[in-house]
Tab-separated table of C-alpha atoms in Angstrom:
chain	number	residue	atom	x	y	z
G	10	MET	CA	-66.353	-188.904	18.417
G	11	LEU	CA	-70.150	-188.865	18.245
G	12	ILE	CA	-71.550	-188.449	14.750
G	13	VAL	CA	-75.225	-187.479	14.515
G	14	SER	CA	-76.933	-188.171	11.208
G	15	THR	CA	-79.527	-185.653	10.032
G	16	LYS	CA	-80.591	-187.774	7.089
G	17	HIS	CA	-84.345	-188.308	7.009
G	18	VAL	CA	-85.397	-191.937	7.312
G	19	ASP	CA	-88.577	-192.824	5.424
G	20	LEU	CA	-90.882	-194.595	7.846
G	21	ALA	CA	-94.010	-194.257	5.725
G	22	ALA	CA	-94.626	-198.000	5.859
G	23	GLU	CA	-95.252	-197.725	9.613
G	24	ASN	CA	-97.533	-194.731	9.350
G	25	ILE	CA	-101.065	-194.834	10.695
G	26	PRO	CA	-103.651	-193.750	8.063
G	27	THR	CA	-105.096	-190.259	8.440
G	28	GLN	CA	-108.860	-190.696	8.620
G	29	GLN	CA	-111.243	-188.179	7.118
G	30	LEU	CA	-115.014	-187.854	6.722
G	31	LEU	CA	-115.140	-184.453	4.990
G	32	ASN	CA	-112.626	-183.463	2.338
G	33	VAL	CA	-111.610	-179.866	1.680
G	34	ALA	CA	-114.429	-179.510	-0.867
G	35	GLY	CA	-116.984	-180.380	1.804
G	36	GLU	CA	-117.741	-183.750	0.285
G	37	ARG	CA	-118.517	-186.756	2.487
G	38	VAL	CA	-115.782	-189.383	2.500
G	39	PRO	CA	-116.850	-192.855	3.688
G	40	ASP	CA	-114.870	-194.551	6.435
G	41	ALA	CA	-115.782	-198.063	7.512
G	42	GLU	CA	-114.749	-197.484	11.110
G	43	LEU	CA	-115.920	-193.920	11.751
G	44	ASP	CA	-119.176	-193.756	9.765
G	45	HIS	CA	-121.046	-195.473	12.598
G	46	TYR	CA	-120.273	-192.683	15.044
G	47	VAL	CA	-121.748	-189.876	12.927
G	48	ALA	CA	-124.736	-191.780	11.545
G	49	LYS	CA	-127.127	-190.264	14.091
G	50	LEU	CA	-125.939	-186.673	13.694
G	51	THR	CA	-128.758	-184.464	12.394
G	52	GLU	CA	-128.649	-181.300	10.344
G	53	SER	CA	-129.343	-179.448	13.581
G	54	ASP	CA	-126.256	-181.039	15.145
G	55	LEU	CA	-124.149	-179.876	12.215
G	56	ALA	CA	-125.557	-176.365	12.585
G	57	ASP	CA	-124.579	-176.458	16.252
G	58	PHE	CA	-121.030	-177.454	15.291
G	59	LEU	CA	-120.937	-174.471	12.940
G	60	ARG	CA	-122.238	-172.096	15.598
G	61	ASP	CA	-119.721	-173.353	18.145
G	62	MET	CA	-116.774	-172.950	15.788
G	63	VAL	CA	-117.834	-169.488	14.611
G	64	VAL	CA	-118.358	-168.289	18.194
G	65	LEU	CA	-115.021	-169.764	19.229
G	66	ARG	CA	-113.187	-168.059	16.381
G	67	ARG	CA	-114.791	-164.740	17.319
G	68	MET	CA	-113.804	-165.189	20.973
G	69	ASP	CA	-110.238	-165.882	19.885
G	70	THR	CA	-110.175	-162.834	17.612
G	71	GLU	CA	-111.619	-160.640	20.355
G	72	ALA	CA	-109.121	-161.922	22.912
G	73	THR	CA	-106.228	-161.202	20.562
G	74	ALA	CA	-107.518	-157.650	20.046
G	75	LEU	CA	-107.940	-157.169	23.797
G	76	GLN	CA	-104.339	-158.224	24.354
G	77	ARG	CA	-103.108	-155.786	21.718
G	78	GLN	CA	-105.086	-153.058	23.479
G	79	GLY	CA	-103.448	-153.800	26.820
G	80	GLN	CA	-106.451	-155.511	28.416
G	81	LEU	CA	-104.759	-158.931	28.585
G	82	GLY	CA	-101.183	-159.714	29.464
G	83	LEU	CA	-100.896	-162.551	26.940
G	84	TRP	CA	-103.053	-164.789	24.777
G	85	ALA	CA	-102.488	-168.122	23.040
G	86	PRO	CA	-104.508	-168.033	19.784
G	87	LEU	CA	-106.290	-171.145	18.519
G	88	LEU	CA	-107.192	-169.859	15.049
G	89	GLY	CA	-107.558	-172.852	12.730
G	90	GLN	CA	-107.983	-175.428	15.484
G	91	GLU	CA	-111.719	-174.953	16.045
G	92	ALA	CA	-112.769	-178.331	14.619
G	93	ALA	CA	-110.214	-180.244	16.680
G	94	GLN	CA	-111.496	-178.690	19.899
G	95	ILE	CA	-115.246	-178.553	19.263
G	96	GLY	CA	-115.433	-181.958	17.585
G	97	SER	CA	-113.630	-183.667	20.457
G	98	VAL	CA	-115.297	-181.989	23.417
G	99	ARG	CA	-118.784	-182.469	21.959
G	100	ALA	CA	-118.056	-186.196	21.723
G	101	ALA	CA	-117.238	-186.478	25.424
G	102	ARG	CA	-119.684	-186.992	28.266
G	103	ASP	CA	-120.197	-184.283	30.869
G	104	THR	CA	-118.886	-186.716	33.485
G	105	ASP	CA	-115.550	-187.180	31.699
G	106	PHE	CA	-112.854	-185.070	33.341
G	107	ILE	CA	-110.717	-182.944	31.031
G	108	PHE	CA	-107.154	-181.745	31.585
G	109	PRO	CA	-106.327	-178.978	29.070
G	110	SER	CA	-103.191	-177.137	28.075
G	111	TYR	CA	-103.109	-173.362	27.656
G	112	ARG	CA	-104.705	-173.345	24.178
G	113	GLU	CA	-107.936	-175.293	24.793
G	114	HIS	CA	-110.121	-172.214	25.144
G	115	GLY	CA	-112.821	-173.794	23.013
G	116	VAL	CA	-112.880	-176.952	25.101
G	117	ALA	CA	-113.324	-174.937	28.301
G	118	TRP	CA	-115.984	-172.674	26.763
G	119	ALA	CA	-117.937	-175.626	25.379
G	120	ARG	CA	-117.822	-177.210	28.830
G	121	GLY	CA	-119.643	-174.206	30.281
G	122	VAL	CA	-116.789	-171.935	31.360
G	123	LYS	CA	-117.758	-168.303	30.751
G	124	ALA	CA	-115.545	-166.521	28.264
G	125	GLU	CA	-114.789	-163.718	30.713
G	126	ASP	CA	-113.733	-166.237	33.371
G	127	LEU	CA	-111.479	-167.888	30.819
G	128	LEU	CA	-109.823	-164.580	29.924
G	129	SER	CA	-109.553	-163.348	33.507
G	130	VAL	CA	-106.460	-165.510	34.053
G	131	TRP	CA	-104.781	-164.076	30.949
G	132	ARG	CA	-105.574	-160.617	32.292
G	133	GLY	CA	-103.938	-161.490	35.599
G	134	ALA	CA	-107.125	-160.784	37.523
G	135	GLN	CA	-107.474	-164.309	38.910
G	136	ALA	CA	-105.213	-167.255	39.585
G	137	SER	CA	-107.846	-169.577	38.128
G	138	GLY	CA	-111.054	-168.588	36.438
G	139	TRP	CA	-113.420	-171.390	37.450
G	140	ASP	CA	-114.088	-174.251	39.835
G	141	PRO	CA	-112.920	-177.408	38.013
G	142	HIS	CA	-115.426	-179.611	39.821
G	143	GLU	CA	-118.393	-177.595	38.570
G	144	VAL	CA	-117.627	-178.249	34.904
G	145	ASN	CA	-115.307	-181.283	35.094
G	146	ILE	CA	-112.419	-179.510	33.449
G	147	ALA	CA	-109.189	-178.555	35.181
G	148	CYS	CA	-107.797	-175.061	34.876
G	149	GLN	CA	-105.452	-174.470	31.955
G	150	GLN	CA	-101.926	-175.781	32.387
G	151	ILE	CA	-99.008	-173.649	31.252
G	152	VAL	CA	-96.236	-176.151	32.056
G	153	ILE	CA	-95.862	-178.179	28.857
G	154	GLY	CA	-97.263	-181.692	29.142
G	155	SER	CA	-97.743	-181.904	32.919
G	156	GLN	CA	-101.526	-182.216	32.531
G	157	ALA	CA	-100.986	-185.621	30.908
G	158	LEU	CA	-99.726	-186.957	34.238
G	159	HIS	CA	-102.738	-185.461	36.003
G	160	ALA	CA	-105.031	-187.213	33.532
G	161	ALA	CA	-103.213	-190.514	33.937
G	162	GLY	CA	-103.553	-190.333	37.715
G	163	TYR	CA	-107.224	-189.418	37.465
G	164	GLY	CA	-107.804	-192.261	35.022
G	165	MET	CA	-106.107	-194.704	37.377
G	166	GLY	CA	-108.460	-193.518	40.098
G	167	ILE	CA	-111.444	-194.203	37.846
G	168	LYS	CA	-110.091	-197.701	37.198
G	169	PHE	CA	-109.552	-198.457	40.900
G	170	ASP	CA	-113.010	-197.094	41.812
G	171	GLY	CA	-114.744	-199.094	39.092
G	172	GLY	CA	-116.183	-196.035	37.348
G	173	ASN	CA	-117.201	-195.736	33.689
G	174	GLU	CA	-115.928	-192.216	33.081
G	175	ALA	CA	-112.785	-191.279	31.188
G	176	ALA	CA	-110.022	-188.730	31.643
G	177	ILE	CA	-108.962	-186.646	28.650
G	178	ALA	CA	-105.625	-184.870	28.329
G	179	TYR	CA	-105.111	-182.242	25.618
G	180	PHE	CA	-101.677	-181.151	24.427
G	181	GLY	CA	-99.803	-180.093	21.312
G	182	ASP	CA	-97.262	-181.899	19.160
G	183	GLY	CA	-94.372	-180.295	21.005
G	184	ALA	CA	-95.508	-181.798	24.306
G	185	THR	CA	-94.997	-185.329	22.974
G	186	SER	CA	-91.256	-184.740	23.325
G	187	GLN	CA	-91.667	-183.983	27.031
G	188	GLY	CA	-90.953	-186.658	29.584
G	189	ASP	CA	-94.223	-186.019	31.411
G	190	VAL	CA	-96.340	-187.054	28.427
G	191	ASN	CA	-94.348	-190.205	27.788
G	192	GLU	CA	-94.389	-191.143	31.471
G	193	ALA	CA	-98.155	-190.554	31.570
G	194	MET	CA	-98.664	-192.948	28.678
G	195	VAL	CA	-96.494	-195.559	30.420
G	196	PHE	CA	-98.583	-195.360	33.600
G	197	ALA	CA	-101.895	-195.326	31.720
G	198	ALA	CA	-100.881	-198.329	29.626
G	199	SER	CA	-99.462	-200.257	32.573
G	200	TYR	CA	-102.672	-199.877	34.563
G	201	GLN	CA	-104.976	-199.955	31.522
G	202	ALA	CA	-106.507	-196.718	32.737
G	203	PRO	CA	-109.386	-195.081	30.821
G	204	VAL	CA	-107.422	-192.099	29.512
G	205	LEU	CA	-107.652	-190.417	26.121
G	206	PHE	CA	-104.513	-188.520	25.144
G	207	PHE	CA	-105.619	-185.963	22.561
G	208	CYS	CA	-102.792	-184.342	20.598
G	209	GLN	CA	-103.511	-181.325	18.427
G	210	ASN	CA	-100.668	-181.506	15.964
G	211	ASN	CA	-100.700	-177.908	14.732
G	212	GLN	CA	-97.342	-178.378	12.961
G	213	TRP	CA	-95.348	-175.951	15.090
G	214	ALA	CA	-93.886	-176.194	18.610
G	215	ILE	CA	-93.377	-172.442	18.929
G	216	SER	CA	-90.840	-171.917	16.108
G	217	GLU	CA	-89.832	-175.542	15.575
G	218	PRO	CA	-91.655	-177.593	12.897
G	219	VAL	CA	-93.051	-180.969	13.880
G	220	THR	CA	-90.800	-182.664	11.321
G	221	LEU	CA	-87.771	-181.627	13.360
G	222	GLN	CA	-88.853	-183.324	16.578
G	223	SER	CA	-90.474	-186.398	15.064
G	224	ARG	CA	-89.221	-188.282	12.002
G	225	THR	CA	-92.534	-190.129	11.762
G	226	GLN	CA	-96.123	-189.454	12.731
G	227	ILE	CA	-96.885	-188.394	16.306
G	228	ALA	CA	-99.436	-191.208	16.598
G	229	ASP	CA	-96.627	-193.738	16.100
G	230	ARG	CA	-95.116	-192.677	19.417
G	231	ALA	CA	-98.252	-193.600	21.337
G	232	HIS	CA	-98.602	-196.839	19.407
G	233	GLY	CA	-95.192	-197.810	20.708
G	234	PHE	CA	-96.498	-197.597	24.273
G	235	GLY	CA	-99.297	-200.005	23.433
G	236	LEU	CA	-102.077	-197.426	23.131
G	237	LYS	CA	-104.875	-197.785	20.613
G	238	THR	CA	-104.327	-194.854	18.257
G	239	TRP	CA	-106.170	-192.821	15.663
G	240	ARG	CA	-104.793	-190.190	13.292
G	241	VAL	CA	-107.486	-187.909	11.919
G	242	ASP	CA	-107.835	-184.770	9.833
G	243	GLY	CA	-108.052	-182.221	12.633
G	244	ASN	CA	-109.778	-179.695	10.375
G	245	ASP	CA	-112.639	-182.128	9.789
G	246	VAL	CA	-115.085	-181.705	12.671
G	247	LEU	CA	-116.935	-184.918	11.798
G	248	ALA	CA	-113.793	-187.050	11.763
G	249	VAL	CA	-112.630	-185.584	15.075
G	250	TYR	CA	-116.039	-186.156	16.643
G	251	ALA	CA	-116.195	-189.749	15.394
G	252	ALA	CA	-112.628	-190.659	16.386
G	253	THR	CA	-113.152	-189.211	19.865
G	254	GLN	CA	-116.338	-191.241	20.244
G	255	ALA	CA	-114.435	-194.368	19.174
G	256	ALA	CA	-111.506	-193.665	21.496
G	257	LEU	CA	-113.711	-192.988	24.516
G	258	SER	CA	-115.762	-196.105	23.837
G	259	HIS	CA	-112.517	-198.090	23.840
G	260	CYS	CA	-111.592	-196.583	27.224
G	261	ARG	CA	-114.995	-197.142	28.806
G	262	ASN	CA	-115.076	-200.791	27.771
G	263	GLY	CA	-111.985	-201.506	29.839
G	264	MET	CA	-109.684	-201.848	26.845
G	265	GLY	CA	-107.095	-199.375	28.059
G	266	PRO	CA	-105.902	-195.876	27.139
G	267	THR	CA	-106.153	-194.312	23.701
G	268	PHE	CA	-104.409	-191.631	21.671
G	269	ILE	CA	-105.671	-189.321	18.933
G	270	GLU	CA	-103.432	-187.242	16.712
G	271	ALA	CA	-105.595	-184.524	15.181
G	272	VAL	CA	-103.640	-183.075	12.273
G	273	THR	CA	-104.451	-179.380	12.119
G	274	TYR	CA	-102.616	-176.072	11.781
G	275	ARG	CA	-101.963	-173.076	13.993
G	276	MET	CA	-102.988	-170.219	11.710
G	277	GLY	CA	-101.910	-167.519	14.133
G	278	SER	CA	-98.967	-167.025	16.433
G	279	HIS	CA	-97.862	-169.356	19.207
G	280	THR	CA	-98.838	-166.573	21.608
G	281	THR	CA	-99.292	-162.856	21.153
G	282	ALA	CA	-95.618	-162.496	22.149
G	283	ASP	CA	-94.591	-164.475	19.063
G	284	ASP	CA	-93.971	-163.403	15.442
G	285	PRO	CA	-94.577	-166.435	13.187
G	286	THR	CA	-93.430	-164.574	10.062
G	287	ARG	CA	-89.871	-165.025	11.314
G	288	TYR	CA	-89.915	-168.799	10.989
G	289	ARG	CA	-92.634	-169.943	8.587
G	290	LYS	CA	-93.367	-169.152	4.981
G	291	ALA	CA	-96.445	-167.325	3.759
G	292	ALA	CA	-97.042	-170.038	1.141
G	293	GLU	CA	-97.464	-172.639	3.873
G	294	LEU	CA	-100.075	-170.502	5.585
G	295	GLU	CA	-101.997	-170.106	2.337
G	296	GLN	CA	-102.008	-173.855	1.780
G	297	TRP	CA	-103.632	-174.423	5.146
G	298	LYS	CA	-106.154	-171.622	4.677
G	299	ALA	CA	-107.648	-173.756	1.919
G	300	LYS	CA	-108.297	-176.434	4.566
G	301	ASP	CA	-110.177	-174.097	6.923
G	302	PRO	CA	-112.444	-176.162	9.222
G	303	ILE	CA	-115.346	-173.695	9.247
G	304	ASP	CA	-115.374	-173.261	5.468
G	305	ARG	CA	-115.298	-177.029	5.059
G	306	LEU	CA	-118.399	-177.555	7.202
G	307	ILE	CA	-120.239	-174.744	5.392
G	308	LYS	CA	-119.476	-176.426	2.074
G	309	TYR	CA	-120.857	-179.701	3.390
G	310	LEU	CA	-124.053	-178.006	4.554
G	311	HIS	CA	-124.459	-176.688	1.010
G	312	VAL	CA	-123.891	-180.196	-0.347
G	313	ILE	CA	-126.713	-181.648	1.772
G	314	GLY	CA	-129.083	-178.825	0.809
G	315	ALA	CA	-129.275	-177.126	4.211
G	316	ASP	CA	-130.443	-173.545	4.732
G	317	VAL	CA	-126.876	-172.396	5.145
G	318	GLN	CA	-127.658	-168.682	5.198
G	319	SER	CA	-129.891	-169.006	8.258
G	320	TYR	CA	-127.326	-171.154	10.064
G	321	GLU	CA	-124.538	-168.720	9.301
G	322	GLN	CA	-126.654	-165.799	10.503
G	323	ARG	CA	-127.482	-167.607	13.725
G	324	ALA	CA	-123.801	-168.328	14.284
G	325	GLN	CA	-122.839	-164.729	13.543
G	326	ASN	CA	-125.466	-163.388	15.947
G	327	ALA	CA	-124.197	-165.679	18.704
G	328	ALA	CA	-120.606	-164.599	17.996
G	329	ASP	CA	-121.499	-160.903	18.085
G	330	GLU	CA	-123.348	-161.340	21.368
G	331	LEU	CA	-120.453	-163.162	23.014
G	332	ALA	CA	-117.907	-160.620	21.766
G	333	ALA	CA	-119.904	-157.690	23.163
G	334	GLN	CA	-120.427	-159.370	26.530
G	335	LEU	CA	-116.788	-160.408	26.709
G	336	ARG	CA	-115.413	-156.959	25.974
G	337	ALA	CA	-117.749	-155.320	28.479
G	338	ALA	CA	-116.788	-157.807	31.187
G	339	ILE	CA	-113.032	-157.619	30.617
G	340	THR	CA	-112.745	-153.841	30.381
G	341	ALA	CA	-114.748	-153.465	33.607
G	342	MET	CA	-112.893	-156.196	35.478
G	343	PRO	CA	-111.110	-154.778	38.539
G	344	ASP	CA	-107.469	-155.471	39.171
G	345	PRO	CA	-106.766	-157.766	42.135
G	346	GLN	CA	-105.316	-156.413	45.354
G	347	VAL	CA	-101.631	-157.101	45.828
G	348	ASP	CA	-102.071	-159.051	49.059
G	349	GLN	CA	-104.398	-161.514	47.274
G	350	LEU	CA	-101.298	-162.968	45.644
G	351	PHE	CA	-100.736	-164.941	48.850
G	352	ASP	CA	-104.291	-166.249	49.189
G	353	ASN	CA	-105.068	-169.910	48.497
G	354	VAL	CA	-101.428	-170.887	48.037
G	355	TYR	CA	-101.975	-173.442	50.789
G	356	ALA	CA	-105.262	-174.988	51.861
G	357	GLU	CA	-104.538	-174.258	55.531
G	358	ALA	CA	-102.798	-171.485	57.437
G	359	HIS	CA	-99.119	-171.442	56.536
G	360	GLU	CA	-96.688	-169.431	58.635
G	361	PRO	CA	-94.000	-168.928	55.913
G	362	SER	CA	-96.671	-167.557	53.561
G	363	ARG	CA	-97.936	-165.203	56.257
G	364	ARG	CA	-94.420	-163.899	56.859
G	365	ALA	CA	-93.859	-163.479	53.131
G	366	ARG	CA	-97.088	-161.480	52.844
G	367	ASP	CA	-96.150	-159.213	55.741
G	368	GLU	CA	-92.645	-158.622	54.426
G	369	TYR	CA	-93.871	-157.831	50.927
G	370	MET	CA	-96.588	-155.476	52.125
G	371	ASN	CA	-94.071	-153.670	54.347
G	372	TYR	CA	-91.778	-153.380	51.332
G	373	LEU	CA	-94.517	-151.820	49.220
G	374	ALA	CA	-95.511	-149.504	52.036
G	375	GLY	CA	-92.094	-147.908	51.753
G	376	PHE	CA	-93.048	-146.415	48.379
G	377	GLU	CA	-95.173	-143.354	47.862
G	378	GLY	CA	-98.870	-144.145	47.707
G	379	ASP	CA	-98.405	-147.351	49.733
G	380	GLY	CA	-97.902	-149.301	46.489
G	381	ARG	CA	-101.385	-150.832	46.617
C-alpha cells in the first residue's frame, strides 16, 4: 500500500535569497551584487520604466474590456506583472531571441510588436500577429512550457555558431512542473548553452497555488540542474532589470545557462474564462495590492526628488493614445475568410491539406449562404 505524506517539509535552509533594490515604500535597498547593474540608470530611464508599465497596464485593461465586449475570444491578463516583464525585456539586447508564453504581452510590445497585432491572435483574425525574425521574439506559445525547449535549441545553435547572443524563455511557475521545461534545462546545462530561463512566479497555476506544486522555492529546481540562479522581487523593476543583466552577462561569457525566479502576483484572472474568486481569498489580493510595481516606482521617484507629476502625465498620455489606437484597430479588423484556415500550414504544397480544404468548403457550401 502506497502512503503519500502531505506534511510540509521545511527546506528554508536551502532557499535562495530573494533580492530586492526597491522596497514597498519605494526606498532604495542596497545589494552588493545587483547595485552595479543599475548604477548607470538615469532619472530619464526610470521615467521610461514608468511609462512602459503604465502603458502596458492600460493595454491589458483595454484588452480585457474588449474581450468582455465580444471583440476578443479570450485574453490572458498580466495585471501586477508589469515590472517583471518590462524590467527583464529592457535589460536584454535587441539581438537576443525571446520565446514567450501566452502572457508576455508586455515583452512583445516592448520588443516592437504593435498592440493590435498582438491582440489579433486573441481575436482569431490571424494565426500569428508578427514576423518573429523582424523583432527577435517568437509568437506566443499556448502549450505550457514548450517554448523552453525552443529556447534551449536556439541557445545550442548560438553556442555551436560561436555567437554572443542569448536565448530567453519566459514561463510561469506552473510550467516548471512540465517535462518540457525540465528537459530544456537538462539540454541547456549539458551543452552550456546561453539560455536564460525566466520564470514569473505569480503564485497561481490557474487555480492551484504554487505551494502545492513546489515544497520549496522554484529557483531551487533550476539550481538542481546546475544553472546559475537568481530569485528576485518581481514587483521591483530595478531588481528585475539588474538580475536579468547579471544573468545575460553570465550566459554571454560562456558560463552556461541561467534561471531567474521573479516573485510577483497575478492580480487578475488566469484568463478571461477564469473566476479567481472561487479559489483565492480577497485578503491575499489586498496584501499584494500593497506591493504594486507601478506604485513602488512612483514612490521611489518621489524619494529622489523627481518631477513625478510630469512623468505620470506623460505616461498617462501615452496610455490613452495606445488605448484609442488599439480599440479603433481591433473593432475595424475584418474577420478572416474560412479557407485561410488552411494557408501556411505547410511551407510547400501539401496534397492532404488541399483535399481537406476542398472537402470543408464543399461541406460549408451545403448550408444556406454558402457558409462563408
